[in-house]
Amino acid sequence: MSHLRVELRQRAEELIALYPRPRSAMLPLLHLAQEQDGYLSEAGIEEVAQLTGTTPADVRGTAAFYDMYHLEPVGKYVVGVCTNIACLLAGGIELLEHASSTLRCAVGETSDDGLFTLEETECLADCDFAPCVQVNHRFVRTTTAATFDALVSDLREGKRENEIPSHGTLIRVRRNGGLRAQKNDVNTERTDAKAARDQRAEEKA
Amino acid sequence: MTDVKTTVTISVNGRSVEAAPGELVIEAAERAGNYIPRFCYHPRMEPVGFCRMCLVEVDGPRGATLQPACYIKVSDGMSVVTDSDKVKKAQDGVLEFLLANHPLDCPVCDKGGECPLQDQTLAHGSGETRFIEEKRHFVKPIEIGELVLLDRERCIQCARCTRFSSDVSGDTQIAFSGRGDLIEVAPSPTVPFDSTFSGNTVQICPVGALTAKPYRFSARPWDLEQVESTCTTCSVGCRVAVQSSGNRLTRVLGVDSEPVNHGWLCDKGRFTLDSIDGNQDSLDPLSVLARIREPLIREKGVLTPTTWGTALARAATILQDAAQAPDGVGAIGGAALTNEGAFAWERFVRGVLGSNHLDAQFGDGLNGGLLQALPKATIDDAARARVVVTMTGDLREELPVLFLRLRENFVKRQNALVEFSFGASALRSMATVSLPVRPGEAHVLAEALTSNGSMPKGSTIPEADLARARQLLGDTGDGVVFVVGRPNLAEDAGVLERAIRIVAERFPAATFLPALRRSNVVGALDMGLGPQLRPGRGYAGGEDGRDTLAQLAALRSGEQSAVLLLGCLLGNVLDVEGAKAALEAAQVVVVTGHGGKTLAYADVVLPAAVQHERLGTVTNIEGRVSAVAPKIVPPGSAWTDVAIASELAEQCGQNLGLTSVEQTAKVIEETTGYPALSVLIDVSDEGALVGRPAQRVERKALDPMAFPGIRSTNTVGLGELSGALVEENVVSSTPPATAVLSDVAAGRSVEVPPFDAYALALDVSHRLYDHGVAVQGSPALKNLVAKSTAYLNHFDLDRMGLVTGDVVDVMALKGSISLPVTLSDDTPRGAFGIVFGSLDDEGDDGAARFLFDPASAVTHVRLESR
Amino acid sequence: MAVLDSPRIVTARAQYDDSHTLARYVATGGYEGLRKALTLFPEEVAREVDDASLLGRGGAGFPAGRKWSMLRKSQISYLVVNGDESEPATFKDHFLVERDPHQLIEGVIIAAYALQVNQAFIFLRGEFALGLERVQQALNDAYEHGALGSKIFDSNFSLDIVVHPGAGAYICGEETALIEALEGKRGFPRIKPPFFPAVNGLYGEPTVVNNVETMANLPWIVLNGGKAFAGLGGGRSTGTRLFALAGRVKNPGIYEIEMVKNTFRDLIYDPALGGGITNDATIKAFIPGGVSAPWFGPDMLDLPIGQDEVAEKASMLGSGSVVVLDETSCVVRAAWRIAKFFSRESCGQCTPCREGSGWIERAMYRLEHGGGRMEDLDMLLDLMDNIAPGLTWPPQQTTICVLGPSIPSSVHAAIDMFRDEFAEHVKLQGCPFD
Ligand SMILES: Cc1cc2nc3c(=O)[nH]c(=O)nc-3n(C[C@H](O)[C@H](O)[C@H](O)COP(=O)(O)O)c2cc1C
Ligand code: SF4
Ligand code: FES
């Protein structure tokens, strides 16, 4: 039985089909599992292990290498404030401290109402809007305490749901139908090319 | 091949060194006497170059650069410097970094005294630390599996354990988690680290991060004594270092034997030592936990301690009285003996009692004559074979280290694997072709494979798979190794024996590796403990004798009135009721080191020394004879089997001519040419292969970085053996005649009942952790015994509308029992899989026994869902 | 004064709000480069790139044409585009994938055609949620448009491109770690040799890895000719390049400028570019190429911005990010934060990098926040010497990848250039800027 919802399970299978080897779909699949549960639940990990032909320990260990995967439940909004060099020079640490008091949670923790998790991030590559803030990996470009607070009250009131969807970076990423048929052609051609290559190599030897 | 260079020349610190192409710099330098420090490198695993301790200067296109010697392969003309200031500074730097976060708890650490990190630090460290920051902190040891504890603070991230888990054992139950200096080794919270091989990670951990629960805090390295020996928990024959503190066994470690175990062990072999000396307090001789400390005789219905004299006299009377009648006595068991013990008992039974009824197997093996007649393969042969065909149960469960040896090559070199698959197999994912065999049909499938026959009726094997398998086997079976065992205990041995004969005759160039699992069963058969078998791997065709099943039948019918049991019986047979009835009807003498329910039927019990308490030789599945050494003295007044057999013969008024184990080994070798005393004397570490010219294999010097904890190897105490014997040379004599295939009678023809659409055929397979002495006697292992359940293919489950977890009533001849079912597509369609010795909720292990119908070649059962 | 009349090569559509759409792309000459490329032999396309002498924009600055021609002897199996962009203060690829995804895709198709590769992957930093959406949308549109898939624009060439999301790990920008991540594993860099992607890359097959910006230059190069590109810039540094300017400047942002013709002073002070230091303060130091690069003092402001020019002064252009520190910036704090970055991002394989980065970070933390000692400076230098022996530039290393020897760059520069500031911290047992 699938832990992933039908729609996600189908997307998972589509993703696997894109790669020459199932394990290659590990990172996108983990994004999907997180999209469903908000974090990587044991059931989600087990399903990814099964889909990629690996083991739960392997999947968990792989996921734990990457900062974007949460092995514990997190808030509805994960707020990341960058304090790396460009943001540091623009007051990133101060903004992070401010965020902590506005959100009423310590860095790395989740607010009591389960709405926010606050993270100190490394450079998010938006340094012309330093200090840089992301919510659920959407750049929000609130660089001052005041704009930050405005954002937070919007989020509390559910005003930015469209702009900032809940977890899952791939939530709006879909490969169009119809392309997978073409993909098969490409696959065949690739196999042919490889066979020809192997043959050439054999002839040479 | 023509002019391929077989060596390259490199320079190490200016001296020129010959190396094999592709050899690692660390190995080549070590051979030349330049030992390069290391942590993550392990000679039995692929290098990863993580720890950077082995940095040396290697000349390359960009001048001399620091490179990891464990990772770089030699190339002709390469120049390596291992002792420059630059190298020293780099290595010292790495060591300082490793120690930065490492706790200084050596005095309380299990590894203290035998720790590679500690040793390196003493050898190279500066002695003072510049690290004044707070060290990394983790919650103290966490239990990551039933047997293993992890202390994350001590971990130096060498990845030996995680590589072992993913690359060697292949089950990846632990993996690195996290990043940077927060990296830790972690299992999944839902799947604990209960790998069959978990103990190896403890052994190769270069610090005290992984510790074994059974050993933890049990001893300090400096009060350990050690001998090298051979593990006889199963018949792979892994070389081990056995350690004790005083007369208490503390630890068993894997020794790196090139032809056999490469340093690895399974957890059963490693942790079974508690069953030897951990439970001597249990005094009830009917418990498998009990050690038998003194002779017992039945007095007024009760087993009562007595003296050796009284017990031997009573035993002699029983056996001799029974021997008065023709065919009145016989012997069963002996697979756990040493070759010397087996030889002594063979002399006793044939020579003193004049009986041909003796059998070291319990009806769960294969015909000894047939096995003798098959052309033999070694473990190495099987590991390197072009094609391996398995006609066995799950090798990971039955002969774990053989599984590792085979797996390595399937993974690395992709040689082909054809599975006769009877049920679950850990090799399945590596199989080129897997042919599911239903109970009772192995011979039909073998016939189909030789192109002489058609597929079993109703078989679901695709024709293409069969064709692929045929193609792999080729015309003569050249380069093919068949691994043959006994996958289904509920099926008459004749079925598989016929299948084996068919392939052996059809593929004359193929060789065979027997996969009989019980400790020294091959040695016992080679010493003549089987009908038609003779010491020295001899065969006496034409003669007849009763095997175990025949003896039990004869005991029940009264044709045979007494039996000598060499080890306990009841825990090992499926037809327990039949066996009980046989023992009930007979006079029973048992020679055993361990207690068991069998003793309820014993008239005399004679206590014997067991594994790790006795000297001798044993023979593994490939016919390799190697030494076992005593590390502790047996409890109470237990004797060696040679002594018991000799004294018993004495009581019967005869002299076996065997005065000690060493002298028995000498007699074996002198009378049959079978390697015995020469193995004990020469202790050529890797033993000798029966029937092959003796070959001394030089062992690489022990690398304490690769095998921490092992003091030294090659120390079987022949130096301590009686000097006179050692002086005497062994005179080789002509070996006895060995069976050839055409000699061996085709055996009973087996009547396999036709497949019944409504019934399922019982398949009873072995698991490593069962209800036997080794597991039950070890607190560490017994929690790992499987729960009783029936395995069914999804086809059969769907047909009956069942899902995993449903409880069904199973109907058999004797009545019905209820069991939960579990989906397993490893189980062939139409089969009903049960694990021998699995436990139900009441802790009982009777399901397989209850269902088994000994009268039929295949047992059929019917299900009724509730 | 800055030279600003060079052509806009990769930022040509920057003025449009809908620059990311197919419609705008096609309306502004999009996919013409591809159409032209398909009329040439693959070797001819490769030669244009070689002629352009296009240096890789990912950090190492290796000429793309050379990389390809070295490889074309063996058939390449995969083309992998590196869009992991995580080098602190670098945000040019972010700009390119969000603002002009088709340009990137067209470049990838051209490169794939030149290399005769049928499968490409674009590895995009996972935190670029919008970038992922835009690139996927652009890919969908490109397939629809016939620019991708089977028989592209009715030629005989077929290509499939898959966007692969990262998941937050700086080290996955290192090409072999990126390949590991693409194989679904932990991003542990592989040891080179033997794991040069070109020989032993994705699934063990020959693989070309190029940066997003490197790819984005290709349509222009094919349309206008490699020679035209090589006509811009000077020396080995041809064409234009994107610079991400950040830190204490009035106008932080992405600037496309011609190589070598401009100096760092132009970039930082020109009113059309950086516009000078925030609050017109005095510049104290700047980092010329991402935090892996050694720092420059104000004396280097007049250095022309070119790969060799910067290399000669023992630093690098790296990822094309310039960070400015001014008199109000604490260098100890800046260097500490960069050390903290490396410590968090070390993959953890190599002992010197894993343990060294954490140790250096903690010592720097003490120096900044109290608890520092003057002897810590020599200790730090020695620890860093154990990661990058000799502390030279370009560095030597005791580690597997060059993240290790990048750790010292900032701390070493700070100690070398601002020892007095450290002394003040030690004296105050805290930060004078607080
Ligand atoms: C630690 C580290 C991080 C890197 N990060 C990136 C990156 O984010 N993006 C990138 O294109 N190259 C990065 N690189 C460089 C790549 O390894 C590789 O050289 C580059 O992708 C090649 O593309 P190019 O030749 O087009 O520049 C990084 C290298 C290292 C050692
Ligand atoms: S240098 Fe650092 S980041 Fe690079 S492989 Fe080693 S530990 Fe990983
Ligand atoms: S890097 Fe060679 S032994 Fe660890």
GROMACS .gro file of C-alpha atoms in nm, chain B residues 322-512:
model
  191
  527ALA     CA    1   2.166  -5.486   2.219
  528ALA     CA    2   2.452  -5.582   1.989
  529GLN     CA    3   2.389  -5.945   2.070
  530ALA     CA    4   2.095  -5.940   1.836
  531PRO     CA    5   2.175  -5.888   1.468
  532ASP     CA    6   2.121  -5.524   1.377
  533GLY     CA    7   2.020  -5.456   1.736
  534VAL     CA    8   2.220  -5.139   1.788
  535GLY     CA    9   2.324  -4.830   1.600
  536ALA     CA   10   2.445  -4.471   1.639
  537ILE     CA   11   2.293  -4.142   1.536
  538GLY     CA   12   2.461  -3.801   1.525
  539GLY     CA   13   2.816  -3.682   1.544
  540ALA     CA   14   2.818  -3.380   1.316
  541ALA     CA   15   2.931  -3.159   1.603
  542LEU     CA   16   3.235  -3.375   1.678
  543THR     CA   17   3.589  -3.312   1.570
  544ASN     CA   18   3.727  -3.548   1.309
  545GLU     CA   19   3.919  -3.721   1.583
  546GLY     CA   20   3.606  -3.765   1.792
  547ALA     CA   21   3.413  -3.889   1.492
  548PHE     CA   22   3.690  -4.131   1.403
  549ALA     CA   23   3.696  -4.272   1.753
  550TRP     CA   24   3.322  -4.327   1.755
  551GLU     CA   25   3.331  -4.486   1.410
  552ARG     CA   26   3.588  -4.734   1.540
  553PHE     CA   27   3.371  -4.797   1.839
  554VAL     CA   28   3.047  -4.855   1.653
  555ARG     CA   29   3.186  -5.061   1.364
  556GLY     CA   30   3.479  -5.216   1.548
  557VAL     CA   31   3.343  -5.280   1.895
  558LEU     CA   32   2.968  -5.301   1.844
  559GLY     CA   33   3.000  -5.449   1.497
  560SER     CA   34   2.719  -5.232   1.366
  561ASN     CA   35   2.691  -5.067   1.027
  562HIS     CA   36   2.402  -4.851   1.141
  563LEU     CA   37   2.544  -4.511   1.195
  564ASP     CA   38   2.468  -4.169   1.053
  565ALA     CA   39   2.594  -3.824   1.138
  566GLN     CA   40   2.303  -3.659   0.961
  567PHE     CA   41   1.955  -3.636   1.107
  568GLY     CA   42   1.766  -3.708   0.789
  569ASP     CA   43   1.795  -3.343   0.695
  570GLY     CA   44   2.101  -3.374   0.474
  571LEU     CA   45   2.194  -3.553   0.154
  572ASN     CA   46   2.319  -3.900   0.081
  573GLY     CA   47   2.684  -3.926   0.191
  574GLY     CA   48   2.784  -4.153  -0.095
  575LEU     CA   49   2.636  -3.919  -0.353
  576LEU     CA   50   2.817  -3.623  -0.198
  577GLN     CA   51   3.142  -3.814  -0.205
  578ALA     CA   52   3.098  -3.899  -0.570
  579LEU     CA   53   3.043  -3.543  -0.690
  580PRO     CA   54   3.338  -3.356  -0.839
  581LYS     CA   55   3.431  -3.097  -0.579
  582ALA     CA   56   3.454  -2.720  -0.589
  583THR     CA   57   3.618  -2.503  -0.327
  584ILE     CA   58   3.467  -2.183  -0.193
  585ASP     CA   59   3.714  -1.992  -0.407
  586ASP     CA   60   3.607  -2.193  -0.710
  587ALA     CA   61   3.247  -2.104  -0.643
  588ALA     CA   62   3.330  -1.741  -0.585
  589ARG     CA   63   3.515  -1.721  -0.914
  590ALA     CA   64   3.298  -1.950  -1.120
  591ARG     CA   65   3.160  -1.833  -1.449
  592VAL     CA   66   2.820  -1.955  -1.339
  593VAL     CA   67   2.696  -2.054  -0.996
  594VAL     CA   68   2.382  -2.262  -0.964
  595THR     CA   69   2.226  -2.276  -0.621
  596MET     CA   70   2.012  -2.572  -0.524
  597THR     CA   71   1.996  -2.471  -0.162
  598GLY     CA   72   1.803  -2.280   0.094
  599ASP     CA   73   1.882  -1.917   0.165
  600LEU     CA   74   2.259  -1.918   0.199
  601ARG     CA   75   2.259  -1.608   0.415
  602GLU     CA   76   2.055  -1.805   0.667
  603GLU     CA   77   2.232  -2.135   0.631
  604LEU     CA   78   2.598  -2.063   0.558
  605PRO     CA   79   2.627  -1.689   0.609
  606VAL     CA   80   2.990  -1.633   0.525
  607LEU     CA   81   2.961  -1.843   0.211
  608PHE     CA   82   2.687  -1.599   0.115
  609LEU     CA   83   2.930  -1.311   0.166
  610ARG     CA   84   3.200  -1.477  -0.040
  611LEU     CA   85   2.965  -1.546  -0.328
  612ARG     CA   86   2.792  -1.211  -0.309
  613GLU     CA   87   3.118  -1.022  -0.340
  614ASN     CA   88   3.173  -1.163  -0.682
  615PHE     CA   89   2.820  -1.136  -0.803
  616VAL     CA   90   2.838  -0.770  -0.717
  617LYS     CA   91   3.187  -0.704  -0.846
  618ARG     CA   92   3.246  -0.924  -1.139
  619GLN     CA   93   2.895  -0.997  -1.234
  620ASN     CA   94   2.941  -1.366  -1.282
  621ALA     CA   95   2.612  -1.534  -1.346
  622LEU     CA   96   2.386  -1.684  -1.084
  623VAL     CA   97   2.116  -1.934  -1.162
  624GLU     CA   98   1.889  -1.997  -0.869
  625PHE     CA   99   1.681  -2.303  -0.813
  626SER     CA  100   1.464  -2.099  -0.587
  627PHE     CA  101   1.271  -2.276  -0.319
  628GLY     CA  102   1.188  -1.973  -0.111
  629ALA     CA  103   1.344  -1.653   0.016
  630SER     CA  104   1.704  -1.591  -0.084
  631ALA     CA  105   1.922  -1.296  -0.008
  632LEU     CA  106   2.099  -1.354  -0.339
  633ARG     CA  107   1.779  -1.315  -0.538
  634SER     CA  108   1.841  -0.960  -0.650
  635MET     CA  109   2.173  -1.069  -0.797
  636ALA     CA  110   2.040  -1.372  -0.980
  637THR     CA  111   2.067  -1.380  -1.356
  638VAL     CA  112   1.785  -1.630  -1.365
  639SER     CA  113   1.572  -1.747  -1.081
  640LEU     CA  114   1.368  -2.062  -1.139
  641PRO     CA  115   1.103  -2.108  -0.872
  642VAL     CA  116   1.072  -2.474  -0.775
  643ARG     CA  117   0.770  -2.612  -0.600
  644PRO     CA  118   0.817  -2.880  -0.338
  645GLY     CA  119   0.865  -3.220  -0.499
  646GLU     CA  120   0.960  -3.086  -0.840
  647ALA     CA  121   1.333  -3.020  -0.829
  648HIS     CA  122   1.412  -3.331  -1.028
  649VAL     CA  123   1.153  -3.247  -1.292
  650LEU     CA  124   1.302  -2.902  -1.331
  651ALA     CA  125   1.654  -3.047  -1.345
  652GLU     CA  126   1.540  -3.274  -1.620
  653ALA     CA  127   1.391  -2.978  -1.806
  654LEU     CA  128   1.716  -2.790  -1.760
  655THR     CA  129   1.917  -3.066  -1.924
  656SER     CA  130   1.685  -3.031  -2.222
  657ASN     CA  131   1.577  -3.388  -2.172
  658GLY     CA  132   1.244  -3.318  -2.018
  659SER     CA  133   0.964  -3.075  -2.023
  660MET     CA  134   0.869  -2.827  -1.758
  661PRO     CA  135   0.678  -2.936  -1.452
  662LYS     CA  136   0.309  -2.928  -1.519
  663GLY     CA  137   0.152  -2.601  -1.425
  664SER     CA  138   0.493  -2.438  -1.381
  665THR     CA  139   0.499  -2.063  -1.411
  666ILE     CA  140   0.861  -2.042  -1.520
  667PRO     CA  141   0.886  -1.854  -1.850
  668GLU     CA  142   1.041  -2.059  -2.126
  669ALA     CA  143   1.288  -1.776  -2.185
  670ASP     CA  144   1.425  -1.810  -1.833
  671LEU     CA  145   1.482  -2.177  -1.877
  672ALA     CA  146   1.651  -2.113  -2.210
  673ARG     CA  147   1.875  -1.852  -2.051
  674ALA     CA  148   1.972  -2.094  -1.777
  675ARG     CA  149   2.049  -2.366  -2.031
  676GLN     CA  150   2.259  -2.128  -2.229
  677LEU     CA  151   2.457  -2.030  -1.919
  678LEU     CA  152   2.525  -2.391  -1.829
  679GLY     CA  153   2.659  -2.459  -2.175
  680ASP     CA  154   2.722  -2.799  -2.312
  681THR     CA  155   2.936  -2.960  -2.050
  682GLY     CA  156   2.889  -2.735  -1.752
  683ASP     CA  157   3.244  -2.606  -1.785
  684GLY     CA  158   3.304  -2.324  -1.538
  685VAL     CA  159   2.983  -2.403  -1.354
  686VAL     CA  160   2.966  -2.466  -0.980
  687PHE     CA  161   2.654  -2.619  -0.829
  688VAL     CA  162   2.598  -2.537  -0.463
  689VAL     CA  163   2.383  -2.816  -0.328
  690GLY     CA  164   2.207  -2.834   0.006
  691ARG     CA  165   1.876  -2.926   0.152
  692PRO     CA  166   1.633  -2.637   0.114
  693ASN     CA  167   1.311  -2.804   0.223
  694LEU     CA  168   1.311  -3.028   0.526
  695ALA     CA  169   0.957  -3.143   0.461
  696GLU     CA  170   1.053  -3.288   0.127
  697ASP     CA  171   1.208  -3.631   0.090
  698ALA     CA  172   1.584  -3.598   0.034
  699GLY     CA  173   1.542  -3.824  -0.265
  700VAL     CA  174   1.387  -3.543  -0.467
  701LEU     CA  175   1.690  -3.322  -0.455
  702GLU     CA  176   1.930  -3.615  -0.474
  703ARG     CA  177   1.770  -3.713  -0.801
  704ALA     CA  178   1.797  -3.357  -0.927
  705ILE     CA  179   2.165  -3.352  -0.835
  706ARG     CA  180   2.234  -3.680  -1.011
  707ILE     CA  181   2.062  -3.553  -1.321
  708VAL     CA  182   2.273  -3.240  -1.349
  709ALA     CA  183   2.592  -3.419  -1.244
  710GLU     CA  184   2.549  -3.673  -1.521
  711ARG     CA  185   2.445  -3.419  -1.778
  712PHE     CA  186   2.719  -3.164  -1.701
  713PRO     CA  187   3.035  -3.367  -1.645
  714ALA     CA  188   3.262  -3.062  -1.632
  715ALA     CA  189   3.063  -2.893  -1.357
  716THR     CA  190   3.181  -2.909  -0.997
  717PHE     CA  191   2.986  -2.916  -0.673
   0.00000   0.00000   0.00000
